[in-house]
């Protein structure tokens, strides 16, 4: 799937900072895949009370490949 994303900052010969986005500029990206990160272990412990809790978390993510950046003036950045 091809995705179009807003541009917050555009660099090159001169840097353009948007408020909040740069008008007319866009980034096109292609979704490469979905995955899950490494497991993070969370361990709670309270001394002298036999209180122990263990849980884990794996963050989901989407991997994208940037295919093009178009500036407001039509130039490639």
PDB file of N, CA and C in Angstrom:
ATOM      1  N   UNK A   1       0.843  -1.184   0.000  1.00  0.00           N
ATOM      2  CA  UNK A   1       0.000   0.000   0.000  1.00  0.00           C
ATOM      3  C   UNK A   1       0.880   1.235   0.000  1.00  0.00           C
ATOM      4  N   UNK A   2       0.453   2.251  -0.723  1.00  0.00           N
ATOM      5  CA  UNK A   2       1.181   3.515  -0.793  1.00  0.00           C
ATOM      6  C   UNK A   2       0.487   4.514   0.114  1.00  0.00           C
ATOM      7  N   UNK A   3       1.282   5.230   0.921  1.00  0.00           N
ATOM      8  CA  UNK A   3       0.754   6.160   1.911  1.00  0.00           C
ATOM      9  C   UNK A   3       1.328   7.536   1.640  1.00  0.00           C
ATOM     10  N   UNK A   4       0.515   8.584   1.812  1.00  0.00           N
ATOM     11  CA  UNK A   4       0.986   9.962   1.705  1.00  0.00           C
ATOM     12  C   UNK A   4       1.015  10.563   3.099  1.00  0.00           C
ATOM     13  N   UNK A   5       2.145  11.183   3.460  1.00  0.00           N
ATOM     14  CA  UNK A   5       2.343  11.696   4.809  1.00  0.00           C
ATOM     15  C   UNK A   5       2.547  13.203   4.798  1.00  0.00           C
ATOM     16  N   UNK A   6       2.134  13.917   5.857  1.00  0.00           N
ATOM     17  CA  UNK A   6       2.392  15.361   5.938  1.00  0.00           C
ATOM     18  C   UNK A   6       3.864  15.631   6.245  1.00  0.00           C
ATOM     19  N   UNK A   7       4.357  16.811   5.853  1.00  0.00           N
ATOM     20  CA  UNK A   7       5.754  17.188   6.056  1.00  0.00           C
ATOM     21  C   UNK A   7       5.814  18.266   7.125  1.00  0.00           C
ATOM     22  N   UNK A   8       6.599  18.034   8.185  1.00  0.00           N
ATOM     23  CA  UNK A   8       6.757  19.001   9.270  1.00  0.00           C
ATOM     24  C   UNK A   8       7.958  19.906   9.050  1.00  0.00           C
ATOM     25  N   UNK A   9       9.030  19.385   8.420  1.00  0.00           N
ATOM     26  CA  UNK A   9      10.245  20.147   8.175  1.00  0.00           C
ATOM     27  C   UNK A   9      10.820  19.693   6.849  1.00  0.00           C
ATOM     28  N   UNK A  10      11.252  20.649   6.021  1.00  0.00           N
ATOM     29  CA  UNK A  10      11.781  20.334   4.701  1.00  0.00           C
ATOM     30  C   UNK A  10      13.158  20.951   4.589  1.00  0.00           C
ATOM     31  N   UNK A  11      14.179  20.136   4.321  1.00  0.00           N
ATOM     32  CA  UNK A  11      15.553  20.622   4.238  1.00  0.00           C
ATOM     33  C   UNK A  11      16.078  20.528   2.826  1.00  0.00           C
ATOM     34  N   UNK A  12      17.218  21.130   2.604  1.00  0.00           N
ATOM     35  CA  UNK A  12      17.861  21.143   1.293  1.00  0.00           C
ATOM     36  C   UNK A  12      18.794  22.328   1.263  1.00  0.00           C
ATOM     37  N   UNK A  13      18.683  23.170   0.222  1.00  0.00           N
ATOM     38  CA  UNK A  13      19.485  24.395   0.169  1.00  0.00           C
ATOM     39  C   UNK A  13      19.077  25.340   1.294  1.00  0.00           C
ATOM     40  N   UNK A  14      17.782  25.429   1.543  1.00  0.00           N
ATOM     41  CA  UNK A  14      17.279  26.218   2.672  1.00  0.00           C
ATOM     42  C   UNK A  14      16.275  25.362   3.429  1.00  0.00           C
ATOM     43  N   UNK A  15      16.224  25.524   4.732  1.00  0.00           N
ATOM     44  CA  UNK A  15      15.343  24.725   5.570  1.00  0.00           C
ATOM     45  C   UNK A  15      14.022  25.450   5.765  1.00  0.00           C
ATOM     46  N   UNK A  16      12.921  24.731   5.588  1.00  0.00           N
ATOM     47  CA  UNK A  16      11.582  25.286   5.778  1.00  0.00           C
ATOM     48  C   UNK A  16      10.934  24.529   6.927  1.00  0.00           C
ATOM     49  N   UNK A  17      10.489  25.279   7.946  1.00  0.00           N
ATOM     50  CA  UNK A  17       9.814  24.688   9.098  1.00  0.00           C
ATOM     51  C   UNK A  17       8.336  25.017   8.983  1.00  0.00           C
ATOM     52  N   UNK A  18       7.475  24.002   9.069  1.00  0.00           N
ATOM     53  CA  UNK A  18       6.038  24.215   8.964  1.00  0.00           C
ATOM     54  C   UNK A  18       5.422  24.591  10.289  1.00  0.00           C
ATOM     55  N   UNK A  19       4.212  25.124  10.198  1.00  0.00           N
ATOM     56  CA  UNK A  19       3.490  25.476  11.428  1.00  0.00           C
ATOM     57  C   UNK A  19       2.036  25.037  11.295  1.00  0.00           C
ATOM     58  N   UNK A  20       1.644  23.834  11.535  1.00  0.00           N
ATOM     59  CA  UNK A  20       2.465  22.689  11.931  1.00  0.00           C
ATOM     60  C   UNK A  20       3.059  21.927  10.751  1.00  0.00           C
ATOM     61  N   UNK A  21       2.514  22.094   9.520  1.00  0.00           N
ATOM     62  CA  UNK A  21       3.053  21.362   8.375  1.00  0.00           C
ATOM     63  C   UNK A  21       3.464  22.338   7.287  1.00  0.00           C
ATOM     64  N   UNK A  22       4.297  21.876   6.357  1.00  0.00           N
ATOM     65  CA  UNK A  22       4.720  22.676   5.214  1.00  0.00           C
ATOM     66  C   UNK A  22       3.642  22.542   4.144  1.00  0.00           C
ATOM     67  N   UNK A  23       3.084  23.673   3.726  1.00  0.00           N
ATOM     68  CA  UNK A  23       2.005  23.658   2.732  1.00  0.00           C
ATOM     69  C   UNK A  23       2.528  23.185   1.376  1.00  0.00           C
ATOM     70  N   UNK A  24       1.805  22.278   0.744  1.00  0.00           N
ATOM     71  CA  UNK A  24       2.138  21.819  -0.596  1.00  0.00           C
ATOM     72  C   UNK A  24       3.195  20.733  -0.659  1.00  0.00           C
ATOM     73  N   UNK A  25       3.895  20.469   0.417  1.00  0.00           N
ATOM     74  CA  UNK A  25       4.921  19.426   0.420  1.00  0.00           C
ATOM     75  C   UNK A  25       4.312  18.111   0.889  1.00  0.00           C
ATOM     76  N   UNK A  26       4.820  17.017   0.346  1.00  0.00           N
ATOM     77  CA  UNK A  26       4.306  15.717   0.766  1.00  0.00           C
ATOM     78  C   UNK A  26       5.405  14.666   0.673  1.00  0.00           C
ATOM     79  N   UNK A  27       5.217  13.615   1.427  1.00  0.00           N
ATOM     80  CA  UNK A  27       6.127  12.469   1.424  1.00  0.00           C
ATOM     81  C   UNK A  27       5.301  11.253   1.047  1.00  0.00           C
ATOM     82  N   UNK A  28       5.783  10.483   0.090  1.00  0.00           N
ATOM     83  CA  UNK A  28       5.090   9.245  -0.254  1.00  0.00           C
ATOM     84  C   UNK A  28       5.913   8.074   0.271  1.00  0.00           C
ATOM     85  N   UNK A  29       5.227   7.129   0.870  1.00  0.00           N
ATOM     86  CA  UNK A  29       5.891   5.979   1.478  1.00  0.00           C
ATOM     87  C   UNK A  29       5.139   4.709   1.114  1.00  0.00           C
ATOM     88  N   UNK A  30       5.863   3.609   1.128  1.00  0.00           N
ATOM     89  CA  UNK A  30       5.288   2.304   0.825  1.00  0.00           C
ATOM     90  C   UNK A  30       5.387   1.440   2.078  1.00  0.00           C
ATOM     91  N   UNK A  31       4.295   0.801   2.438  1.00  0.00           N
ATOM     92  CA  UNK A  31       4.287  -0.075   3.611  1.00  0.00           C
ATOM     93  C   UNK A  31       4.998  -1.372   3.240  1.00  0.00           C
ATOM     94  N   UNK A  32       6.084  -1.660   3.965  1.00  0.00           N
ATOM     95  CA  UNK A  32       6.881  -2.853   3.692  1.00  0.00           C
ATOM     96  C   UNK A  32       6.360  -4.042   4.487  1.00  0.00           C
ATOM     97  N   UNK A  33       5.989  -3.798   5.745  1.00  0.00           N
ATOM     98  CA  UNK A  33       5.489  -4.900   6.552  1.00  0.00           C
ATOM     99  C   UNK A  33       5.133  -4.457   7.950  1.00  0.00           C
ATOM    100  N   UNK A  34       4.571  -5.383   8.691  1.00  0.00           N
ATOM    101  CA  UNK A  34       4.211  -5.149  10.081  1.00  0.00           C
ATOM    102  C   UNK A  34       5.007  -6.128  10.934  1.00  0.00           C
ATOM    103  N   UNK A  35       5.290  -5.727  12.150  1.00  0.00           N
ATOM    104  CA  UNK A  35       6.053  -6.613  13.019  1.00  0.00           C
ATOM    105  C   UNK A  35       5.861  -6.250  14.474  1.00  0.00           C
ATOM    106  N   UNK A  36       6.591  -6.954  15.305  1.00  0.00           N
ATOM    107  CA  UNK A  36       6.559  -6.691  16.743  1.00  0.00           C
ATOM    108  C   UNK A  36       7.989  -6.604  17.235  1.00  0.00           C
ATOM    109  N   UNK A  37       8.227  -5.675  18.148  1.00  0.00           N
ATOM    110  CA  UNK A  37       9.559  -5.462  18.680  1.00  0.00           C
ATOM    111  C   UNK A  37       9.948  -6.514  19.697  1.00  0.00           C
ATOM    112  N   UNK A  38      11.114  -6.281  20.308  1.00  0.00           N
ATOM    113  CA  UNK A  38      11.601  -7.185  21.342  1.00  0.00           C
ATOM    114  C   UNK A  38      10.722  -7.114  22.572  1.00  0.00           C
ATOM    115  N   UNK A  39      10.663  -8.210  23.305  1.00  0.00           N
ATOM    116  CA  UNK A  39       9.865  -8.233  24.522  1.00  0.00           C
ATOM    117  C   UNK A  39      10.574  -7.457  25.622  1.00  0.00           C
ATOM    118  N   UNK A  40       9.809  -6.609  26.314  1.00  0.00           N
ATOM    119  CA  UNK A  40      10.307  -5.859  27.462  1.00  0.00           C
ATOM    120  C   UNK A  40       9.683  -6.478  28.699  1.00  0.00           C
ATOM    121  N   UNK A  41      10.508  -6.834  29.673  1.00  0.00           N
ATOM    122  CA  UNK A  41      10.037  -7.446  30.907  1.00  0.00           C
ATOM    123  C   UNK A  41       9.877  -6.374  31.973  1.00  0.00           C
ATOM    124  N   UNK A  42       8.730  -6.372  32.625  1.00  0.00           N
ATOM    125  CA  UNK A  42       8.447  -5.439  33.712  1.00  0.00           C
ATOM    126  C   UNK A  42       8.298  -6.272  34.974  1.00  0.00           C
ATOM    127  N   UNK A  43       9.053  -5.924  35.994  1.00  0.00           N
ATOM    128  CA  UNK A  43       9.051  -6.693  37.232  1.00  0.00           C
ATOM    129  C   UNK A  43       8.837  -5.756  38.400  1.00  0.00           C
ATOM    130  N   UNK A  44       7.783  -5.994  39.185  1.00  0.00           N
ATOM    131  CA  UNK A  44       7.506  -5.196  40.381  1.00  0.00           C
ATOM    132  C   UNK A  44       7.856  -6.028  41.607  1.00  0.00           C
ATOM    133  N   UNK A  45       8.428  -5.380  42.597  1.00  0.00           N
ATOM    134  CA  UNK A  45       8.868  -6.090  43.789  1.00  0.00           C
ATOM    135  C   UNK A  45       8.759  -5.167  44.993  1.00  0.00           C
ATOM    136  N   UNK A  46       8.172  -5.678  46.064  1.00  0.00           N
ATOM    137  CA  UNK A  46       8.143  -4.944  47.333  1.00  0.00           C
ATOM    138  C   UNK A  46       8.798  -5.825  48.388  1.00  0.00           C
ATOM    139  N   UNK A  47       9.746  -5.263  49.082  1.00  0.00           N
ATOM    140  CA  UNK A  47      10.519  -6.033  50.053  1.00  0.00           C
ATOM    141  C   UNK A  47       9.657  -6.440  51.248  1.00  0.00           C
ATOM    142  N   UNK A  48       9.990  -7.569  51.820  1.00  0.00           N
ATOM    143  CA  UNK A  48       9.428  -8.070  53.084  1.00  0.00           C
ATOM    144  C   UNK A  48       7.933  -8.373  53.041  1.00  0.00           C
ATOM    145  N   UNK A  49       7.313  -8.422  51.859  1.00  0.00           N
ATOM    146  CA  UNK A  49       5.873  -8.669  51.815  1.00  0.00           C
ATOM    147  C   UNK A  49       5.488  -9.756  50.813  1.00  0.00           C
ATOM    148  N   UNK A  50       6.477 -10.422  50.224  1.00  0.00           N
ATOM    149  CA  UNK A  50       6.235 -11.470  49.236  1.00  0.00           C
ATOM    150  C   UNK A  50       5.402 -10.963  48.058  1.00  0.00           C
ATOM    151  N   UNK A  51       5.590  -9.698  47.665  1.00  0.00           N
ATOM    152  CA  UNK A  51       4.876  -9.100  46.541  1.00  0.00           C
ATOM    153  C   UNK A  51       5.797  -9.096  45.328  1.00  0.00           C
ATOM    154  N   UNK A  52       5.438  -9.905  44.332  1.00  0.00           N
ATOM    155  CA  UNK A  52       6.212  -9.961  43.095  1.00  0.00           C
ATOM    156  C   UNK A  52       5.247 -10.037  41.925  1.00  0.00           C
ATOM    157  N   UNK A  53       5.441  -9.180  40.949  1.00  0.00           N
ATOM    158  CA  UNK A  53       4.610  -9.195  39.742  1.00  0.00           C
ATOM    159  C   UNK A  53       5.529  -9.134  38.530  1.00  0.00           C
ATOM    160  N   UNK A  54       5.257  -9.980  37.561  1.00  0.00           N
ATOM    161  CA  UNK A  54       6.054  -9.997  36.339  1.00  0.00           C
ATOM    162  C   UNK A  54       5.108  -9.922  35.155  1.00  0.00           C
ATOM    163  N   UNK A  55       5.381  -9.024  34.225  1.00  0.00           N
ATOM    164  CA  UNK A  55       4.597  -8.923  33.003  1.00  0.00           C
ATOM    165  C   UNK A  55       5.528  -8.516  31.874  1.00  0.00           C
ATOM    166  N   UNK A  56       5.078  -8.653  30.656  1.00  0.00           N
ATOM    167  CA  UNK A  56       5.894  -8.313  29.499  1.00  0.00           C
ATOM    168  C   UNK A  56       5.087  -7.525  28.489  1.00  0.00           C
ATOM    169  N   UNK A  57       5.804  -6.893  27.553  1.00  0.00           N
ATOM    170  CA  UNK A  57       5.150  -6.086  26.528  1.00  0.00           C
ATOM    171  C   UNK A  57       5.961  -6.161  25.245  1.00  0.00           C
ATOM    172  N   UNK A  58       5.266  -6.303  24.107  1.00  0.00           N
ATOM    173  CA  UNK A  58       5.902  -6.235  22.794  1.00  0.00           C
ATOM    174  C   UNK A  58       5.187  -5.176  21.984  1.00  0.00           C
ATOM    175  N   UNK A  59       5.925  -4.141  21.569  1.00  0.00           N
ATOM    176  CA  UNK A  59       5.349  -3.027  20.818  1.00  0.00           C
ATOM    177  C   UNK A  59       5.176  -3.424  19.354  1.00  0.00           C
ATOM    178  N   UNK A  60       3.995  -3.167  18.805  1.00  0.00           N
ATOM    179  CA  UNK A  60       3.758  -3.401  17.385  1.00  0.00           C
ATOM    180  C   UNK A  60       4.268  -2.209  16.588  1.00  0.00           C
ATOM    181  N   UNK A  61       4.744  -2.466  15.363  1.00  0.00           N
ATOM    182  CA  UNK A  61       5.227  -1.384  14.522  1.00  0.00           C
ATOM    183  C   UNK A  61       4.905  -1.683  13.063  1.00  0.00           C
ATOM    184  N   UNK A  62       4.923  -0.636  12.241  1.00  0.00           N
ATOM    185  CA  UNK A  62       4.745  -0.752  10.807  1.00  0.00           C
ATOM    186  C   UNK A  62       6.021  -0.268  10.140  1.00  0.00           C
ATOM    187  N   UNK A  63       6.609  -1.084   9.291  1.00  0.00           N
ATOM    188  CA  UNK A  63       7.840  -0.727   8.595  1.00  0.00           C
ATOM    189  C   UNK A  63       7.470  -0.080   7.263  1.00  0.00           C
ATOM    190  N   UNK A  64       7.985   1.136   7.017  1.00  0.00           N
ATOM    191  CA  UNK A  64       7.686   1.856   5.781  1.00  0.00           C
ATOM    192  C   UNK A  64       8.979   2.174   5.045  1.00  0.00           C
ATOM    193  N   UNK A  65       8.881   2.289   3.718  1.00  0.00           N
ATOM    194  CA  UNK A  65      10.004   2.682   2.869  1.00  0.00           C
ATOM    195  C   UNK A  65       9.615   3.987   2.192  1.00  0.00           C
ATOM    196  N   UNK A  66      10.423   5.041   2.391  1.00  0.00           N
ATOM    197  CA  UNK A  66      10.147   6.341   1.791  1.00  0.00           C
ATOM    198  C   UNK A  66      10.475   6.247   0.306  1.00  0.00           C
ATOM    199  N   UNK A  67       9.479   6.519  -0.545  1.00  0.00           N
ATOM    200  CA  UNK A  67       9.679   6.412  -1.988  1.00  0.00           C
ATOM    201  C   UNK A  67       9.890   7.763  -2.647  1.00  0.00           C
ATOM    202  N   UNK A  68       9.461   8.852  -2.002  1.00  0.00           N
ATOM    203  CA  UNK A  68       9.668  10.164  -2.607  1.00  0.00           C
ATOM    204  C   UNK A  68       9.293  11.294  -1.675  1.00  0.00           C
ATOM    205  N   UNK A  69       9.997  12.418  -1.856  1.00  0.00           N
ATOM    206  CA  UNK A  69       9.700  13.636  -1.107  1.00  0.00           C
ATOM    207  C   UNK A  69       9.509  14.737  -2.133  1.00  0.00           C
ATOM    208  N   UNK A  70       8.336  15.359  -2.144  1.00  0.00           N
ATOM    209  CA  UNK A  70       8.094  16.443  -3.090  1.00  0.00           C
ATOM    210  C   UNK A  70       7.933  17.743  -2.321  1.00  0.00           C
ATOM    211  N   UNK A  71       8.674  18.766  -2.760  1.00  0.00           N
ATOM    212  CA  UNK A  71       8.630  20.076  -2.116  1.00  0.00           C
ATOM    213  C   UNK A  71       7.433  20.856  -2.628  1.00  0.00           C
ATOM    214  N   UNK A  72       7.150  21.973  -1.980  1.00  0.00           N
ATOM    215  CA  UNK A  72       6.002  22.799  -2.345  1.00  0.00           C
ATOM    216  C   UNK A  72       6.153  23.375  -3.744  1.00  0.00           C
ATOM    217  N   UNK A  73       7.397  23.661  -4.172  1.00  0.00           N
ATOM    218  CA  UNK A  73       7.621  24.262  -5.483  1.00  0.00           C
ATOM    219  C   UNK A  73       7.725  23.224  -6.594  1.00  0.00           C
ATOM    220  N   UNK A  74       7.537  21.958  -6.256  1.00  0.00           N
ATOM    221  CA  UNK A  74       7.589  20.902  -7.255  1.00  0.00           C
ATOM    222  C   UNK A  74       8.966  20.301  -7.423  1.00  0.00           C
ATOM    223  N   UNK A  75       9.990  20.844  -6.739  1.00  0.00           N
ATOM    224  CA  UNK A  75      11.347  20.301  -6.813  1.00  0.00           C
ATOM    225  C   UNK A  75      11.470  19.092  -5.898  1.00  0.00           C
ATOM    226  N   UNK A  76      12.319  18.156  -6.274  1.00  0.00           N
ATOM    227  CA  UNK A  76      12.605  17.019  -5.398  1.00  0.00           C
ATOM    228  C   UNK A  76      13.617  17.453  -4.357  1.00  0.00           C
ATOM    229  N   UNK A  77      13.362  17.091  -3.094  1.00  0.00           N
ATOM    230  CA  UNK A  77      14.290  17.472  -2.021  1.00  0.00           C
ATOM    231  C   UNK A  77      15.303  16.377  -1.805  1.00  0.00           C
TER     232      UNK A  77
END
